[in-house]
Amino acid sequence: MPESSQPRHVAIIMDGNGRWAKKRALPRAMGHKAGGDAVKRTVEAAKTLGLECLTLYAFSSENWKREEGEISDLMNLMRRFIERELDAFVANGLRLKIIGDYKAFAPDIVEKLEDALERTKDGSRTLAVALNYGAQQEIARAARLAAAEGEVSCEGIERHLYTADLPPLDLLIRTSGEVRLSNFLLWQSAYAEMLFVDVLWPDFGEEHLRAACEEFARRERRYGGR
Ligand code: FPP
C-alpha cells in the first residue's frame, strides 16, 4: 500500500457483543469477554499495520442506562484487561490515552487507568480508549473552554477536544452492520472515511482491519488528485 494512502488514525465503534452471545445462547457477559479478546487482537493488528493511532469506543456516556449487572461486567472486564495487558502495552511502545470523563468510574479503576497513563506516556503509537465518552458532551466542553479564552472558533474548539494531540481521524469503522455514529467523534468525523462492516465485534481481527485499511486506500486513490 503506498505510504500516502495508509490511514494514520483509525477509530472503531465496537458493536455486536450482545448479538454474538445471543447467537450462541451465551450470557451477554460472554459476548463482552469475547469482545475484550477482539480488542487485544485489534491492538496487535494496528501495530502490524503501522497505524499511528487506534481509537476504540469502549463505554459511552449512554451506556450507564444498561442494567446494573451488565455495567458491572464491563467494569470488571476493564479492570482485568488493564491488569493483563499493561506490561505488553509498555513493551510494545503503546501510549494509552483516554478520551471522555473517566473520573466518573469507580476509584480503583480511575487509579488503574491513571497508573496505565503514567506508565505508557512515552509510547510512540497511541491507543485512545473512549470511556464515559459522548461527542456532544466533548464539543460542549471544548466550546466552554474556548469561550473562557474568548475564542469560539473552529480552531479554538478543536484545541480543547480530547483528541487535540492526535493525528486527524482518517477512517471510522462500525461493526455489526448498524449504520449510526451513536455520539462518537462527531467533530472529528467531518472529513473521515466511514466503513460499516457486517462483522460482530467479537469476530473482528487483523484480516478485517487490514481489509478496512485497503478499502481506505482505494477510496483515497479514487478521490486523489482533485
Ligand atoms: C457493544 O456491544 C459493545 C460495548 C457495549 C462496548 C465495548 C466493550 C468491549 C469490546 C469489551 C471490552 C473492552 C475493553 C476496553 C476491555 P453491544 O452490547 O452493544 O452489542 P449488541 O448491540 O449486539 O447488544
Short mmCIF file of C-alpha atoms and ligand atoms in Angstrom, two decimals:
data_model
loop_
_atom_site.label_atom_id
_atom_site.label_comp_id
_atom_site.label_asym_id
_atom_site.label_seq_id
_atom_site.Cartn_x
_atom_site.Cartn_y
_atom_site.Cartn_z
CA MET A 1 0.00 0.00 0.00
CA PRO A 2 1.54 3.39 -0.90
CA GLU A 3 2.62 5.38 2.14
CA SER A 4 0.28 8.29 1.42
CA SER A 5 -2.91 6.20 1.34
CA GLN A 6 -2.24 4.37 4.59
CA PRO A 7 -4.57 5.68 7.32
CA ARG A 8 -2.76 7.19 10.30
CA HIS A 9 -5.71 7.25 12.67
CA VAL A 10 -8.49 4.64 12.69
CA ALA A 11 -11.40 4.69 15.14
CA ILE A 12 -13.79 1.80 15.80
CA ILE A 13 -17.31 1.61 17.22
CA MET A 14 -17.13 -1.91 18.64
CA ASP A 15 -20.69 -3.17 18.30
CA GLY A 16 -22.33 -6.56 18.40
CA ASN A 17 -21.07 -8.29 21.57
CA GLY A 18 -24.64 -8.95 22.74
CA ARG A 19 -25.75 -10.40 19.39
CA TRP A 20 -22.63 -12.57 19.20
CA ALA A 21 -23.51 -14.07 22.60
CA LYS A 22 -27.19 -14.45 21.74
CA LYS A 23 -26.37 -16.38 18.55
CA ARG A 24 -24.52 -18.87 20.73
CA ALA A 25 -27.11 -18.90 23.54
CA LEU A 26 -24.48 -17.48 25.88
CA PRO A 27 -24.91 -14.74 28.50
CA ARG A 28 -24.14 -11.19 27.30
CA ALA A 29 -21.12 -11.15 29.62
CA MET A 30 -19.52 -13.83 27.43
CA GLY A 31 -20.03 -11.61 24.41
CA HIS A 32 -18.23 -8.77 26.17
CA LYS A 33 -15.43 -11.13 27.22
CA ALA A 34 -15.00 -12.23 23.59
CA GLY A 35 -15.13 -8.51 22.72
CA GLY A 36 -12.16 -7.99 25.05
CA ASP A 37 -10.23 -10.67 23.12
CA ALA A 38 -11.06 -8.83 19.89
CA VAL A 39 -9.68 -5.61 21.44
CA LYS A 40 -6.39 -7.39 22.13
CA ARG A 41 -6.22 -8.81 18.57
CA THR A 42 -7.06 -5.45 17.03
CA VAL A 43 -4.49 -3.54 19.09
CA GLU A 44 -1.85 -6.03 17.91
CA ALA A 45 -3.08 -5.73 14.31
CA ALA A 46 -2.83 -1.93 14.49
CA LYS A 47 0.85 -2.34 15.29
CA THR A 48 1.40 -4.83 12.45
CA LEU A 49 -0.34 -2.47 10.03
CA GLY A 50 1.67 0.52 11.23
CA LEU A 51 -1.20 2.72 12.45
CA GLU A 52 -0.14 5.73 14.47
CA CYS A 53 -3.36 5.83 16.41
CA LEU A 54 -6.26 3.48 17.11
CA THR A 55 -9.28 4.88 18.95
CA LEU A 56 -11.84 2.48 20.45
CA TYR A 57 -15.33 3.28 21.75
CA ALA A 58 -15.37 1.15 24.92
CA PHE A 59 -18.02 2.84 27.09
CA SER A 60 -20.32 5.63 26.02
CA SER A 61 -21.92 8.19 28.31
CA GLU A 62 -25.23 6.49 27.35
CA ASN A 63 -24.03 3.03 28.44
CA TRP A 64 -24.90 3.91 32.07
CA LYS A 65 -28.51 3.18 31.03
CA ARG A 66 -27.75 -0.54 30.74
CA GLU A 67 -28.64 -2.96 33.53
CA GLU A 68 -26.51 -2.73 36.63
CA GLY A 69 -25.22 -6.30 36.20
CA GLU A 70 -24.03 -5.64 32.67
CA ILE A 71 -22.31 -2.39 33.69
CA SER A 72 -20.53 -4.24 36.46
CA ASP A 73 -19.46 -6.99 34.00
CA LEU A 74 -18.00 -4.33 31.69
CA MET A 75 -16.18 -2.66 34.61
CA ASN A 76 -14.68 -5.99 35.73
CA LEU A 77 -13.60 -6.70 32.20
CA MET A 78 -11.86 -3.33 32.11
CA ARG A 79 -10.09 -4.00 35.42
CA ARG A 80 -8.83 -7.38 34.19
CA PHE A 81 -7.88 -6.00 30.79
CA ILE A 82 -5.64 -3.31 32.26
CA GLU A 83 -4.04 -5.77 34.70
CA ARG A 84 -3.30 -8.29 31.94
CA GLU A 85 -2.30 -6.03 29.09
CA LEU A 86 -0.42 -3.14 30.63
CA ASP A 87 3.04 -4.76 30.53
CA ALA A 88 2.55 -5.64 26.86
CA PHE A 89 1.48 -2.06 26.09
CA VAL A 90 4.65 -0.71 27.68
CA ALA A 91 6.82 -3.32 25.92
CA ASN A 92 5.20 -2.52 22.57
CA GLY A 93 5.69 1.25 22.82
CA LEU A 94 1.97 1.93 23.07
CA ARG A 95 0.83 5.15 24.67
CA LEU A 96 -2.59 4.87 26.30
CA LYS A 97 -4.86 7.86 26.06
CA ILE A 98 -8.35 8.17 27.48
CA ILE A 99 -11.00 10.32 25.91
CA GLY A 100 -14.09 11.02 28.00
CA ASP A 101 -14.90 11.68 31.62
CA TYR A 102 -13.27 8.55 33.07
CA LYS A 103 -13.17 10.06 36.57
CA ALA A 104 -16.82 9.07 36.96
CA PHE A 105 -15.69 5.42 37.20
CA ALA A 106 -15.02 3.60 40.49
CA PRO A 107 -11.92 4.94 42.32
CA ASP A 108 -9.93 1.72 41.83
CA ILE A 109 -10.50 1.86 38.06
CA VAL A 110 -9.53 5.54 37.94
CA GLU A 111 -6.36 4.64 39.83
CA LYS A 112 -5.54 1.74 37.46
CA LEU A 113 -6.18 3.94 34.42
CA GLU A 114 -4.00 6.77 35.74
CA ASP A 115 -1.22 4.32 36.53
CA ALA A 116 -1.52 2.99 32.96
CA LEU A 117 -1.43 6.54 31.54
CA GLU A 118 1.72 7.28 33.50
CA ARG A 119 3.47 4.01 32.62
CA THR A 120 2.74 4.29 28.90
CA LYS A 121 3.32 8.03 28.48
CA ASP A 122 6.50 7.64 26.39
CA GLY A 123 4.95 5.27 23.84
CA SER A 124 5.25 6.27 20.19
CA ARG A 125 1.92 4.86 18.94
CA THR A 126 -1.39 5.67 20.58
CA LEU A 127 -4.29 3.58 21.76
CA ALA A 128 -7.07 6.02 22.63
CA VAL A 129 -9.93 4.49 24.58
CA ALA A 130 -13.23 6.32 24.84
CA LEU A 131 -14.58 5.88 28.36
CA ASN A 132 -17.75 7.57 29.56
CA TYR A 133 -17.45 9.43 26.27
CA GLY A 134 -20.08 11.35 24.31
CA ALA A 135 -19.16 13.52 21.33
CA GLN A 136 -21.81 16.17 22.02
CA GLN A 137 -20.56 16.46 25.59
CA GLU A 138 -16.98 16.69 24.28
CA ILE A 139 -17.90 19.50 21.88
CA ALA A 140 -19.89 21.41 24.54
CA ARG A 141 -16.95 21.11 26.94
CA ALA A 142 -14.48 22.29 24.31
CA ALA A 143 -16.74 25.22 23.41
CA ARG A 144 -16.98 26.24 27.08
CA LEU A 145 -13.19 26.15 27.42
CA ALA A 146 -12.75 28.05 24.15
CA ALA A 147 -15.27 30.68 25.29
CA ALA A 148 -13.35 31.14 28.53
CA GLU A 149 -10.35 32.02 26.35
CA GLY A 150 -12.51 34.34 24.27
CA GLU A 151 -12.22 32.36 21.03
CA VAL A 152 -15.25 30.31 19.99
CA SER A 153 -13.91 29.46 16.53
CA CYS A 154 -13.38 26.04 14.95
CA GLU A 155 -9.68 26.25 15.82
CA GLY A 156 -10.50 27.41 19.36
CA ILE A 157 -12.87 24.46 19.88
CA GLU A 158 -10.54 21.97 18.24
CA ARG A 159 -7.75 22.89 20.62
CA HIS A 160 -9.90 21.70 23.52
CA LEU A 161 -11.20 18.43 22.09
CA TYR A 162 -9.86 15.35 23.87
CA THR A 163 -8.26 14.39 20.55
CA ALA A 164 -6.34 17.67 20.08
CA ASP A 165 -2.96 15.91 20.22
CA LEU A 166 -3.90 13.01 17.90
CA PRO A 167 -3.48 12.79 14.13
CA PRO A 168 -6.65 13.74 12.20
CA LEU A 169 -9.17 10.90 12.04
CA ASP A 170 -8.84 9.11 8.68
CA LEU A 171 -11.19 6.17 8.97
CA LEU A 172 -14.13 5.38 11.23
CA ILE A 173 -15.32 1.76 11.34
CA ARG A 174 -18.51 0.43 12.94
CA THR A 175 -19.01 -3.29 13.30
CA SER A 176 -22.24 -5.32 13.45
CA GLY A 177 -23.97 -3.79 10.42
CA GLU A 178 -25.57 -0.87 12.28
CA VAL A 179 -25.21 2.41 10.36
CA ARG A 180 -25.08 5.07 13.08
CA LEU A 181 -22.42 7.19 14.77
CA SER A 182 -24.01 6.91 18.24
CA ASN A 183 -22.46 10.13 19.54
CA PHE A 184 -18.88 9.07 18.70
CA LEU A 185 -16.25 11.51 17.37
CA LEU A 186 -18.85 13.73 15.65
CA TRP A 187 -16.49 16.68 15.20
CA GLN A 188 -13.54 14.53 14.18
CA SER A 189 -15.62 12.66 11.57
CA ALA A 190 -16.16 15.79 9.48
CA TYR A 191 -13.70 14.58 6.81
CA ALA A 192 -13.18 10.95 7.83
CA GLU A 193 -13.98 7.98 5.60
CA MET A 194 -16.62 5.72 7.12
CA LEU A 195 -16.94 2.00 6.88
CA PHE A 196 -19.82 -0.05 8.27
CA VAL A 197 -18.92 -3.72 8.34
CA ASP A 198 -21.18 -6.71 8.76
CA VAL A 199 -19.00 -8.43 11.36
CA LEU A 200 -19.91 -8.72 15.04
CA TRP A 201 -17.19 -7.17 17.17
CA PRO A 202 -16.03 -10.42 18.88
CA ASP A 203 -15.29 -11.84 15.39
CA PHE A 204 -13.21 -8.80 14.35
CA GLY A 205 -9.46 -9.21 13.88
CA GLU A 206 -6.40 -8.44 11.79
CA GLU A 207 -7.93 -9.54 8.46
CA HIS A 208 -10.84 -7.11 8.94
CA LEU A 209 -8.63 -4.21 9.96
CA ARG A 210 -6.35 -4.91 7.01
CA ALA A 211 -9.32 -5.04 4.62
CA ALA A 212 -10.61 -1.74 6.07
CA CYS A 213 -7.22 -0.08 5.50
CA GLU A 214 -7.20 -1.39 1.93
CA GLU A 215 -10.70 -0.01 1.34
CA PHE A 216 -9.47 3.33 2.70
CA ALA A 217 -6.55 3.26 0.26
CA ARG A 218 -8.92 2.52 -2.67
CA ARG A 219 -11.16 5.44 -1.74
CA GLU A 220 -8.14 7.71 -1.40
CA ARG A 221 -6.97 6.72 -4.87
CA ARG A 222 -10.41 7.40 -6.34
CA TYR A 223 -10.59 10.89 -4.88
CA GLY A 224 -6.90 11.67 -5.11
CA GLY A 225 -5.78 14.48 -7.37
CA ARG A 226 -8.93 16.52 -7.01
C1 FPP B 1 -21.21 -3.29 22.01
O1 FPP B 1 -21.84 -4.49 22.16
C2 FPP B 1 -20.04 -3.07 22.83
C3 FPP B 1 -19.98 -2.38 24.03
C4 FPP B 1 -21.06 -2.15 24.95
C5 FPP B 1 -18.72 -1.79 24.48
C6 FPP B 1 -17.46 -2.43 24.03
C7 FPP B 1 -16.87 -3.25 25.07
C8 FPP B 1 -15.99 -4.22 24.82
C9 FPP B 1 -15.49 -4.56 23.48
C10 FPP B 1 -15.50 -5.00 25.97
C11 FPP B 1 -14.05 -4.90 26.21
C12 FPP B 1 -13.48 -3.54 26.26
C13 FPP B 1 -12.29 -3.24 26.83
C14 FPP B 1 -11.65 -1.91 26.64
C15 FPP B 1 -11.60 -4.24 27.64
P1 FPP B 1 -23.39 -4.47 22.48
O2 FPP B 1 -23.57 -5.00 23.86
O3 FPP B 1 -23.98 -3.13 22.24
O4 FPP B 1 -23.90 -5.49 21.40
P2 FPP B 1 -25.40 -5.67 20.85
O5 FPP B 1 -25.74 -4.38 20.14
O6 FPP B 1 -25.26 -6.83 19.94
O7 FPP B 1 -26.27 -5.96 22.04
#
